[in-house]
PDB file of C-alpha atoms in Angstrom:
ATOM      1  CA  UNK A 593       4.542   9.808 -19.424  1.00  0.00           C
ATOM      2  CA  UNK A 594       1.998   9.016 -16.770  1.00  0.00           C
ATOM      3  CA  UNK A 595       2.349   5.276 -18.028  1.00  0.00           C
ATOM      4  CA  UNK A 596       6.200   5.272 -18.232  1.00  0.00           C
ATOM      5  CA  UNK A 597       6.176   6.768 -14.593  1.00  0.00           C
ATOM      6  CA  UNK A 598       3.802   3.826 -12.946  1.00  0.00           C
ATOM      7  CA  UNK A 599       5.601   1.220 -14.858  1.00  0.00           C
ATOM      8  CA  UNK A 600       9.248   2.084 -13.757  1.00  0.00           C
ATOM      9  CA  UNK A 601       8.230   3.183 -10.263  1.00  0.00           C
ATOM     10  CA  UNK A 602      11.249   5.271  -8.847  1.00  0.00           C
ATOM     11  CA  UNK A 603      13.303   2.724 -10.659  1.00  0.00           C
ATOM     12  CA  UNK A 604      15.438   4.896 -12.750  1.00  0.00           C
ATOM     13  CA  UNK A 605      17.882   3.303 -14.671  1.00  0.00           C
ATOM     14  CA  UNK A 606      14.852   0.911 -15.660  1.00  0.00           C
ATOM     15  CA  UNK A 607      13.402   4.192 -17.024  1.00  0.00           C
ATOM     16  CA  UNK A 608      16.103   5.390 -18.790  1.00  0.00           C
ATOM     17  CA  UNK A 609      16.457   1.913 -20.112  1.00  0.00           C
ATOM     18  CA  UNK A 610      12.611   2.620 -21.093  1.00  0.00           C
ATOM     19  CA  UNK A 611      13.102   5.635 -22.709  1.00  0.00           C
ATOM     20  CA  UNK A 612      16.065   3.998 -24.988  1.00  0.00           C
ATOM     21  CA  UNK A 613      14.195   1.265 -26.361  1.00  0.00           C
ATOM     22  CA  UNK A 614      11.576   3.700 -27.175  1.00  0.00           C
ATOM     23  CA  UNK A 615      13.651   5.934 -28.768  1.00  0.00           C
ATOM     24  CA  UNK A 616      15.062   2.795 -31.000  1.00  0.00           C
ATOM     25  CA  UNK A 617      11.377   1.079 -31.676  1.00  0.00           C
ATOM     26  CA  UNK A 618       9.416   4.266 -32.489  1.00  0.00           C
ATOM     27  CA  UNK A 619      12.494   6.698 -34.108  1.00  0.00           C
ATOM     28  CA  UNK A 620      11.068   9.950 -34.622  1.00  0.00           C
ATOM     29  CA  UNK A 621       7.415   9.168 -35.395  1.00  0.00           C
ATOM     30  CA  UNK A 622       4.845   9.727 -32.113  1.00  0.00           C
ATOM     31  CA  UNK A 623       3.842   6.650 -30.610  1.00  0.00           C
ATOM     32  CA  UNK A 624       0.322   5.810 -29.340  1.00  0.00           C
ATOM     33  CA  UNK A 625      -0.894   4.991 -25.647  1.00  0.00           C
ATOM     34  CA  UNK A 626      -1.344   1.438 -27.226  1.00  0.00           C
ATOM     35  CA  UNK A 627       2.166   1.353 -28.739  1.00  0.00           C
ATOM     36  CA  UNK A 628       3.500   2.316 -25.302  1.00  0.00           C
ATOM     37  CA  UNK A 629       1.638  -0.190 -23.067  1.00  0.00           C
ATOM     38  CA  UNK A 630       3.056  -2.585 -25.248  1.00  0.00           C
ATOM     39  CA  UNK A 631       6.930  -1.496 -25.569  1.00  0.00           C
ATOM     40  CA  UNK A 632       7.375  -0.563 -21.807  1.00  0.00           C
ATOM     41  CA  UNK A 633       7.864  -3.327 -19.292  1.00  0.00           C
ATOM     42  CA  UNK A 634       6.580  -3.300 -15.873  1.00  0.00           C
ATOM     43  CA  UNK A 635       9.393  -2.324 -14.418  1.00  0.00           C
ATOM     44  CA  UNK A 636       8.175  -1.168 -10.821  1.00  0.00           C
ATOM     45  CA  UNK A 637       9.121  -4.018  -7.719  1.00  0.00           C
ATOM     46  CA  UNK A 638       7.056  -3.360  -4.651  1.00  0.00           C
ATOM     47  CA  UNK A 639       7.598  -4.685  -1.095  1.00  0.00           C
ATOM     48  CA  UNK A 640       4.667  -4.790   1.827  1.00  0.00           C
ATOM     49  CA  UNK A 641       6.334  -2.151   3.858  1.00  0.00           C
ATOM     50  CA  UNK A 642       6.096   0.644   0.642  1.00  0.00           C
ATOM     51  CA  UNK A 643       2.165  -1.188  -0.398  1.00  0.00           C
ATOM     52  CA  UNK A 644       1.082  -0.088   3.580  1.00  0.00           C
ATOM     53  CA  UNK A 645       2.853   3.499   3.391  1.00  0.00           C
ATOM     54  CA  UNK A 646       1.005   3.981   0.492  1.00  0.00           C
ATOM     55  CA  UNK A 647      -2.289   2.638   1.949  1.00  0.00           C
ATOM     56  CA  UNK A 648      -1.146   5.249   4.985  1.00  0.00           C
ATOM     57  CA  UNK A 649      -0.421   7.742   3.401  1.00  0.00           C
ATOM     58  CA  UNK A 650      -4.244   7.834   1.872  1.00  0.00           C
ATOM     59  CA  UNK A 651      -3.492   6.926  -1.637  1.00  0.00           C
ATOM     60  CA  UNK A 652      -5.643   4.415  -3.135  1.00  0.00           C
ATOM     61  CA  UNK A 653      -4.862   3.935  -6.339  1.00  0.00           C
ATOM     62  CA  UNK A 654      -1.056   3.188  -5.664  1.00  0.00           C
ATOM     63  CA  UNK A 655      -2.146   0.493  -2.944  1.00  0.00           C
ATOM     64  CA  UNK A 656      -4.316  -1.025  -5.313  1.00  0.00           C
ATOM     65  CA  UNK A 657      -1.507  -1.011  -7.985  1.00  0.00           C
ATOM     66  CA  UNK A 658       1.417  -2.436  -5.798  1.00  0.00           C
ATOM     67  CA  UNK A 659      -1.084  -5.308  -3.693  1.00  0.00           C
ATOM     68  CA  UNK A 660      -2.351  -6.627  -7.382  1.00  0.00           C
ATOM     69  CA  UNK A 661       1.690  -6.483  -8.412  1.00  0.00           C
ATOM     70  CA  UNK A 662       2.734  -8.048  -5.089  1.00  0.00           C
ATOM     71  CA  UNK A 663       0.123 -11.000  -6.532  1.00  0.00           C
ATOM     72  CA  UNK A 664       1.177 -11.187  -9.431  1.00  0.00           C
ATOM     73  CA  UNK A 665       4.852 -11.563  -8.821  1.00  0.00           C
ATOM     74  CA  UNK A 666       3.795 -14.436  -6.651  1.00  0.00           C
ATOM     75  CA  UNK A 667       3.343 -13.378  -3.049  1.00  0.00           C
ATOM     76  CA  UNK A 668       0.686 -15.012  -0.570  1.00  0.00           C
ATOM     77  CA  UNK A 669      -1.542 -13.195   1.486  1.00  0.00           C
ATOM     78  CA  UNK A 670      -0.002 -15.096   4.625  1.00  0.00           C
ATOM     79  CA  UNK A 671       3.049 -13.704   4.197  1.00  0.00           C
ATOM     80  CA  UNK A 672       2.077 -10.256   3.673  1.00  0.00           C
ATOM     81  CA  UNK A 673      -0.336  -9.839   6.261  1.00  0.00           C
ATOM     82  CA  UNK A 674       2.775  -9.989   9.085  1.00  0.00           C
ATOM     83  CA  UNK A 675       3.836  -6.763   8.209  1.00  0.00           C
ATOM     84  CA  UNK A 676       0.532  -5.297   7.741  1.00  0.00           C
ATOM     85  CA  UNK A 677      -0.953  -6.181  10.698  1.00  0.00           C
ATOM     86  CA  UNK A 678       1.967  -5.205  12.933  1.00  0.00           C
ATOM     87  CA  UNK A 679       1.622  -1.761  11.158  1.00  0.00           C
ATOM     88  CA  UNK A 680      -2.201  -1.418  11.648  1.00  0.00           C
ATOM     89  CA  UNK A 681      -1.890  -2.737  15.342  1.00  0.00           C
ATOM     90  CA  UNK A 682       0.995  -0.094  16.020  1.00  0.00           C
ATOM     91  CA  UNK A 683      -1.582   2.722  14.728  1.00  0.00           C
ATOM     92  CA  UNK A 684      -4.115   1.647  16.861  1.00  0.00           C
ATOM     93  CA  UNK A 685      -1.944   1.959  19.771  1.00  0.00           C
ATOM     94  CA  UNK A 686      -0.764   5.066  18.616  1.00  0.00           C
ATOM     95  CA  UNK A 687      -4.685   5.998  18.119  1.00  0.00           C
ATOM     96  CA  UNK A 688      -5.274   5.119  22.153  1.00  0.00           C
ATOM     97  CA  UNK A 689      -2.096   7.444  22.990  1.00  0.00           C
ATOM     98  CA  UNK A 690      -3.105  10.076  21.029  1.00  0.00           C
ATOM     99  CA  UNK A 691      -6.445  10.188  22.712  1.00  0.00           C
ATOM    100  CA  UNK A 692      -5.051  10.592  26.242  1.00  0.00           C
ATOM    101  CA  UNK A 693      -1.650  11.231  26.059  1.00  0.00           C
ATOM    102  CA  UNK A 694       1.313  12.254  24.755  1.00  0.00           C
ATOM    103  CA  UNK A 695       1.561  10.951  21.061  1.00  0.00           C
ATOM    104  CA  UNK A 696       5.401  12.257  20.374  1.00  0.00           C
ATOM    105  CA  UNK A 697       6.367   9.989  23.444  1.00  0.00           C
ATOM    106  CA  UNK A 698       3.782   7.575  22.393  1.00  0.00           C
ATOM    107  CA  UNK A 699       5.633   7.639  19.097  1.00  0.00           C
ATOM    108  CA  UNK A 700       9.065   7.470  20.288  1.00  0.00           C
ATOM    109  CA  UNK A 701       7.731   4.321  22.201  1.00  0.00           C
ATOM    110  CA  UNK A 702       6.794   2.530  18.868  1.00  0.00           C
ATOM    111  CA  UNK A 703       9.648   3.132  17.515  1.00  0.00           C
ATOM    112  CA  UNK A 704       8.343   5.510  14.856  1.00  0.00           C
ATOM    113  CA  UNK A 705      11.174   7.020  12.998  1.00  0.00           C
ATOM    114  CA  UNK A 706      11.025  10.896  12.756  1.00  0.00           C
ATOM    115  CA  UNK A 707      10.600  10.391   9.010  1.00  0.00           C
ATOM    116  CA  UNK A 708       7.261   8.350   9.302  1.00  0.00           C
ATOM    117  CA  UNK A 709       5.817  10.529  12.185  1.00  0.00           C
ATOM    118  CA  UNK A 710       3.718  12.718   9.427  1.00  0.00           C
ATOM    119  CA  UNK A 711       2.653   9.547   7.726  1.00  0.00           C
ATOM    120  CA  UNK A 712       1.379   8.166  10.954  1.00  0.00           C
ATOM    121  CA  UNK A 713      -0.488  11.477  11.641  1.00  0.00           C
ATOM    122  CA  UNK A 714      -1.808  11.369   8.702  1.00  0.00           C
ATOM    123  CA  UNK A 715      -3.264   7.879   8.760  1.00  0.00           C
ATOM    124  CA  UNK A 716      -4.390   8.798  11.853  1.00  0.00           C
ATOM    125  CA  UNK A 717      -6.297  12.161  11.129  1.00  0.00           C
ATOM    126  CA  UNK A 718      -8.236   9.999   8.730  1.00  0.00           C
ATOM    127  CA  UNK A 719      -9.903   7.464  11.098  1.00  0.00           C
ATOM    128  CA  UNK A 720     -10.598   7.307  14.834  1.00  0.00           C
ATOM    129  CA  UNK A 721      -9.253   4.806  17.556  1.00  0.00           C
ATOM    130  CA  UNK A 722     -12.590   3.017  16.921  1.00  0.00           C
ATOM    131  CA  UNK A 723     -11.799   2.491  13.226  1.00  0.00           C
ATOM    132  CA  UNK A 724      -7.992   1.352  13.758  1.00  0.00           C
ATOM    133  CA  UNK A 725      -9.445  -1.072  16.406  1.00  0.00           C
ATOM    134  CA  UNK A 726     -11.986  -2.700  13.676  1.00  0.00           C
ATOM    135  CA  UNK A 727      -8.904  -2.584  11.200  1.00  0.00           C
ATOM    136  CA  UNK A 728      -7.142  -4.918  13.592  1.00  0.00           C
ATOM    137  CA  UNK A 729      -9.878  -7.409  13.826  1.00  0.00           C
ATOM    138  CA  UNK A 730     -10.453  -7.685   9.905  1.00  0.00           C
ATOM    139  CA  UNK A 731      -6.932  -8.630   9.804  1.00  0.00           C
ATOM    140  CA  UNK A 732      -7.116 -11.739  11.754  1.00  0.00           C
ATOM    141  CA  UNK A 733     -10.439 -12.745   9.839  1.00  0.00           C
ATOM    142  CA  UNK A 734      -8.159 -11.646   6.678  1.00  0.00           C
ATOM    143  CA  UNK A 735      -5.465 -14.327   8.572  1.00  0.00           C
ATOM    144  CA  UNK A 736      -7.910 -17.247   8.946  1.00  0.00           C
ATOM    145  CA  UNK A 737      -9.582 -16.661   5.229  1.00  0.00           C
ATOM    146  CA  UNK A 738      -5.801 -16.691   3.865  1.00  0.00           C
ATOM    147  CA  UNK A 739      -5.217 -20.080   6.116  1.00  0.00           C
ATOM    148  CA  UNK A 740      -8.715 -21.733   4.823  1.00  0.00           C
ATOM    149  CA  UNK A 741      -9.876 -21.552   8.413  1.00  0.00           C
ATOM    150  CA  UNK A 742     -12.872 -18.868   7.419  1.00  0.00           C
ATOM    151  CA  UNK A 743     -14.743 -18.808   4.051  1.00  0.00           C
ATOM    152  CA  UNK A 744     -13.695 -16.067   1.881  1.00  0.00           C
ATOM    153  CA  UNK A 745     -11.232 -14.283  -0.737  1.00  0.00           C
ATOM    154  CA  UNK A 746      -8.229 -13.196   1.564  1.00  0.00           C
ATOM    155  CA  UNK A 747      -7.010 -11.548  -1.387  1.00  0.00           C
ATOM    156  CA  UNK A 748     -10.006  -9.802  -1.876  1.00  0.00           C
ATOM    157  CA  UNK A 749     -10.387  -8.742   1.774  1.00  0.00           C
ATOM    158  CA  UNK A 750      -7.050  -7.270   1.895  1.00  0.00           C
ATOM    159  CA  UNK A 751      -7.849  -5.297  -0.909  1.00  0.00           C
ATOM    160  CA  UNK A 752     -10.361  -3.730   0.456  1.00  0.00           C
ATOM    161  CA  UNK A 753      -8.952  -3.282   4.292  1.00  0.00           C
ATOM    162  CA  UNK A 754      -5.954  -1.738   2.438  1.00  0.00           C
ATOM    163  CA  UNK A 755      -8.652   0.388   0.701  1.00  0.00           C
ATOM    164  CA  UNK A 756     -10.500   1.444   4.067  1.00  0.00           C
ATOM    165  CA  UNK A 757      -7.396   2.366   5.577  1.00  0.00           C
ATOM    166  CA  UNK A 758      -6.272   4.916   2.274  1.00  0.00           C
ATOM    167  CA  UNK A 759      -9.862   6.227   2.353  1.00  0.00           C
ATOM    168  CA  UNK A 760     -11.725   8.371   4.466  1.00  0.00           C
ATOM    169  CA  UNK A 761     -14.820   6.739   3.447  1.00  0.00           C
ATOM    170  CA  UNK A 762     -13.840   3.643   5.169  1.00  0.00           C
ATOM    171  CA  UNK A 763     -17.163   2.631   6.678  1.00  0.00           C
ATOM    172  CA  UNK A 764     -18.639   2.042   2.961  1.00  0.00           C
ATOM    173  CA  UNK A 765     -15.460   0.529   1.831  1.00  0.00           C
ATOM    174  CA  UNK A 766     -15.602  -2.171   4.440  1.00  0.00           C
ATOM    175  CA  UNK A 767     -19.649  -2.610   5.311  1.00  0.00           C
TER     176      UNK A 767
END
């Protein structure tokens, strides 16, 4: 189920679709984890805005899992890091307010939508100003490794700034 559930993502009539063609291949018999990797498509579509809530929101293994599908369905570092960064850079001026200020204004200011607001806390309960600050600078090195400018794997290096960001171990993850 676990399987079926990453696979279809929140798409549901591509899981219901799942679940028929299972029901047709397998009958009545049980069906092994192999059997299932192998009948159920990879249904789930991911976009940068859901891939940095989910970095956000402090889970890992679903960033990892929607960046390596972003890849594979074709997109380029360069035009995912837009998005990204302005997300990052608006939590690091949220970081500042909430330091000396008042964050609900602060958040009205950045056009936060009351929905988000406990994502954003979140995120930012998990790393200092400090750490959103050095988050914003390994996105422009991220920038000029995806534009051949700097030596590196930008896809590599977003995986693991996406990685520091959904951890709270974010010094190790990015050292």
């Amino acid at each position: 189920l676990q399987l079926l559930a990453e696979r279809v993502e929140g798409n549901l009539l591509a899981a219901a679709q799942e679940v028929d063609k299972i029901a047709l291949l397998s009958g009545d018999k049980r069906i092994s984890l192999e059997a299932m990797e192998h009948m159920v498509a990879d249904s789930a579509r991911y976009d940068v805005f859901k891939l940095v809530e989910a970095a956000f929101a402090g889970n890992l293994g679903k960033a990892r899992r929607m960046l390596a599908s972003l890849r594979a369905e074709g997109e380029q570092v360069p035009g995912l890091l837009p998005i990204v960064a302005m997300e990052v850079l608006k939590l690091a001026t949220l970081a500042r307010a909430a330091r000396g200020g008042n964050l609900a204004a602060a958040m009205r200011e950045a056009r936060v939508w009351d929905s988000k607001q406990a994502l954003y806390r979140r995120a930012m309960e998990r790393h200092d100003e400090a750490r959103w600050e050095a988050f914003a600078a390994e996105l422009g090195r991220i920038d000029l490794m995806s534009k051949g400018r700097l030596a590196g794997d930008a896809w590599l290096a977003l995986e693991r700034l996406l990685s520091a960001i959904a951890s709270s171990k974010a010094r190790a993850l990015l050292a």
